[in-house]
Amino acid sequence: MLDDLRALQEEALGAVQAAADDAALDAVQSSFLGKSGKLPLILRAIGKLDPKERGPVGRAGNEAKQAIEAGLATRRAALIAAADADLADSEWVDATLPAPEGVQTGGRGGSIHPITALVRDLEDVFLSMGFETLDGPWVEDDHHNFGALNIPKDHPARDMQDTYWLTDGNLLRTHTSPVQIRAMADHKPPIRAVCLGRIFRNEELDTTHENTFHQCEGFFVDRDVSVGHMVYVLKTLLSEILGGEAEVRLRPSYFPFVEPGFEMDVMFRGDWMELLGCGMVHPYVLEAGGIDPNEFSGFAFGMGIDRLVMVRHGIEDIRHLMSGDLRFLSQFTGGLEG
Ligand code: FA5
């Protein structure tokens, strides 16, 4: 029987090598390993063997099964790699070639999206003030998005941000503030960091609310940092971006991760529009980040980038920004020619 097993293994591995696609591999798998396949058929006879022989034959049977399974996996991977390589050859496109004669392209080139343009300008301003740029994941865990920001489970502040929960218990980040927590994990004060990126909220949409939008998080921790420093940084960045023309106001507000907390509004089309939340980093948050709140203090802010784009370009509806509508986008030239 040991010889039978060896012969079967060889036959199976030969069939695996000869299989030219996934369907052929499935057929080999079922003919050798399937319920009524050749290997189970042989192994079913083990019971009739002399008890002394059963052990070695059983082991050889398992080894044959493992060898065939490994052969199948290797062949499947090789077939996928070969298919990918074929695809790379057959689907290769030279994007620099001119359009074939007679094809109308409208002379339209690409351009920088107004959000991207603002992100780049903001990064320049922050760089000039000595801030470094950090990144964070879009898929966050409860701890970074809420818990470490002093928003424990069942805290009513969780309702302030309608969350897209994932089935594995993680979530799409509802703000860029988790990057504060990530910054403290691998930075010691003084910390001057910004994170500009996409965030997600399960919101009702209107002219100033999107469900996929962008925030600019600023985080500054050092000795003797005060509200005055925060106001200076915010004023500087807004006057750099909007040319000192914007009318803004700061009013008290509440966020669990700052104390005291504020919101800044900007005058837009004759009305106040909320632009950012900010405040002095809560001692609990510093402590959770391993920073002694008796020695250090800090400020943080989270600004709506899309709303700042609206003010910058006089866009009346935030929903245009992520619409991908070329009639809208082509107004922001620096690229598009119609
Ligand atoms: C926050 O997200 C806090 N993380 C901000 C913060 C950071 C406070 C650090 C203190 C310290 P809020 O939910 O208010 O706060 O959002 C901040 C800004 O994002 C708003 O002022 C607004 O400009 C923008 N924003 C909020 N929701 C939307 C939305 N649905 N669509 C577009 N922009 C939005």
PDB file of C-alpha atoms and ligand atoms in Angstrom, residues 160-161 174-177 180 199 201 203-205 208-211 213-215 217-218 255 257-258 261-264 274-279 299-307 318, ligand 1:
ATOM      1  CA  MET A 160     -21.434  64.597  17.504  1.00  0.00           C
ATOM      2  CA  GLN A 161     -19.833  62.656  14.649  1.00  0.00           C
ATOM      3  CA  THR A 174     -14.470  60.781  11.626  1.00  0.00           C
ATOM      4  CA  HIS A 175     -11.803  63.441  12.113  1.00  0.00           C
ATOM      5  CA  THR A 176      -8.038  63.903  11.818  1.00  0.00           C
ATOM      6  CA  SER A 177      -7.642  64.158  15.616  1.00  0.00           C
ATOM      7  CA  GLN A 180      -2.614  63.641  17.715  1.00  0.00           C
ATOM      8  CA  ILE A 199     -12.298  61.898   6.709  1.00  0.00           C
ATOM      9  CA  ARG A 201     -19.056  60.948   8.370  1.00  0.00           C
ATOM     10  CA  GLU A 203     -24.049  62.927   7.453  1.00  0.00           C
ATOM     11  CA  GLU A 204     -27.096  64.456   5.861  1.00  0.00           C
ATOM     12  CA  LEU A 205     -25.700  66.402   2.921  1.00  0.00           C
ATOM     13  CA  THR A 208     -21.871  72.973   3.785  1.00  0.00           C
ATOM     14  CA  HIS A 209     -21.951  69.263   4.748  1.00  0.00           C
ATOM     15  CA  GLU A 210     -20.352  66.386   2.859  1.00  0.00           C
ATOM     16  CA  ASN A 211     -19.937  62.786   3.983  1.00  0.00           C
ATOM     17  CA  PHE A 213     -14.374  65.650   3.255  1.00  0.00           C
ATOM     18  CA  HIS A 214     -10.979  66.839   4.440  1.00  0.00           C
ATOM     19  CA  GLN A 215      -9.559  68.251   7.634  1.00  0.00           C
ATOM     20  CA  GLU A 217      -5.291  68.916  12.126  1.00  0.00           C
ATOM     21  CA  GLY A 218      -2.731  71.061  13.912  1.00  0.00           C
ATOM     22  CA  PHE A 255     -14.811  69.095  22.516  1.00  0.00           C
ATOM     23  CA  PHE A 257     -10.262  66.434  24.033  1.00  0.00           C
ATOM     24  CA  VAL A 258      -9.609  70.135  24.713  1.00  0.00           C
ATOM     25  CA  GLY A 261     -12.477  74.618  23.618  1.00  0.00           C
ATOM     26  CA  PHE A 262     -13.432  77.058  20.865  1.00  0.00           C
ATOM     27  CA  GLU A 263     -14.836  77.219  17.381  1.00  0.00           C
ATOM     28  CA  MET A 264     -13.843  79.680  14.706  1.00  0.00           C
ATOM     29  CA  GLU A 274     -18.095  77.215  11.085  1.00  0.00           C
ATOM     30  CA  LEU A 275     -14.542  76.633   9.893  1.00  0.00           C
ATOM     31  CA  LEU A 276     -12.696  74.863  12.690  1.00  0.00           C
ATOM     32  CA  GLY A 277     -12.692  73.523  16.221  1.00  0.00           C
ATOM     33  CA  CYS A 278      -9.737  74.161  18.514  1.00  0.00           C
ATOM     34  CA  GLY A 279      -8.536  74.496  22.079  1.00  0.00           C
ATOM     35  CA  PHE A 299      -3.084  73.459  21.514  1.00  0.00           C
ATOM     36  CA  ALA A 300      -4.839  71.578  18.752  1.00  0.00           C
ATOM     37  CA  PHE A 301      -7.230  72.503  15.985  1.00  0.00           C
ATOM     38  CA  GLY A 302      -9.186  70.685  13.292  1.00  0.00           C
ATOM     39  CA  MET A 303     -10.136  72.790  10.281  1.00  0.00           C
ATOM     40  CA  GLY A 304     -12.518  71.921   7.447  1.00  0.00           C
ATOM     41  CA  ILE A 305     -10.400  72.112   4.311  1.00  0.00           C
ATOM     42  CA  ASP A 306     -13.373  71.882   1.931  1.00  0.00           C
ATOM     43  CA  ARG A 307     -15.025  74.849   3.631  1.00  0.00           C
ATOM     44  CA  ILE A 318     -19.574  71.997  -0.936  1.00  0.00           C
TER      45      ILE A 318
HETATM   46  C1  FA5 B   1     -13.763  68.031  14.913  1.00  0.00           C
HETATM   47  O1  FA5 B   1     -13.750  67.215  13.983  1.00  0.00           O
HETATM   48  C2  FA5 B   1     -12.631  68.116  15.920  1.00  0.00           C
HETATM   49  N1  FA5 B   1     -11.772  66.968  15.757  1.00  0.00           N
HETATM   50  C3  FA5 B   1     -11.868  69.424  15.718  1.00  0.00           C
HETATM   51  C4  FA5 B   1     -10.898  69.728  16.815  1.00  0.00           C
HETATM   52  C5  FA5 B   1      -9.578  69.332  16.681  1.00  0.00           C
HETATM   53  C6  FA5 B   1     -11.307  70.399  17.952  1.00  0.00           C
HETATM   54  C7  FA5 B   1      -8.661  69.614  17.683  1.00  0.00           C
HETATM   55  C8  FA5 B   1     -10.400  70.686  18.954  1.00  0.00           C
HETATM   56  C9  FA5 B   1      -9.069  70.303  18.812  1.00  0.00           C
HETATM   57  P1  FA5 B   1     -15.900  69.251  14.101  1.00  0.00           P
HETATM   58  O2  FA5 B   1     -16.779  68.067  14.028  1.00  0.00           O
HETATM   59  O3  FA5 B   1     -16.555  70.518  14.546  1.00  0.00           O
HETATM   60  O4  FA5 B   1     -14.682  68.982  15.065  1.00  0.00           O
HETATM   61  O5  FA5 B   1     -15.256  69.469  12.672  1.00  0.00           O
HETATM   62  C10 FA5 B   1     -14.224  70.418  12.461  1.00  0.00           C
HETATM   63  C11 FA5 B   1     -14.469  71.158  11.160  1.00  0.00           C
HETATM   64  O6  FA5 B   1     -14.643  70.245  10.075  1.00  0.00           O
HETATM   65  C12 FA5 B   1     -15.751  71.983  11.149  1.00  0.00           C
HETATM   66  O7  FA5 B   1     -15.538  73.222  11.783  1.00  0.00           O
HETATM   67  C13 FA5 B   1     -16.032  72.129   9.674  1.00  0.00           C
HETATM   68  O8  FA5 B   1     -15.221  73.137   9.083  1.00  0.00           O
HETATM   69  C14 FA5 B   1     -15.571  70.799   9.149  1.00  0.00           C
HETATM   70  N2  FA5 B   1     -16.708  69.882   9.008  1.00  0.00           N
HETATM   71  C15 FA5 B   1     -17.357  69.190   9.982  1.00  0.00           C
HETATM   72  N3  FA5 B   1     -18.343  68.444   9.462  1.00  0.00           N
HETATM   73  C16 FA5 B   1     -18.322  68.660   8.117  1.00  0.00           C
HETATM   74  C17 FA5 B   1     -19.065  68.146   7.012  1.00  0.00           C
HETATM   75  N4  FA5 B   1     -20.026  67.245   7.184  1.00  0.00           N
HETATM   76  N5  FA5 B   1     -18.748  68.569   5.762  1.00  0.00           N
HETATM   77  C18 FA5 B   1     -17.747  69.451   5.588  1.00  0.00           C
HETATM   78  N6  FA5 B   1     -16.994  69.957   6.571  1.00  0.00           N
HETATM   79  C19 FA5 B   1     -17.278  69.572   7.826  1.00  0.00           C
END
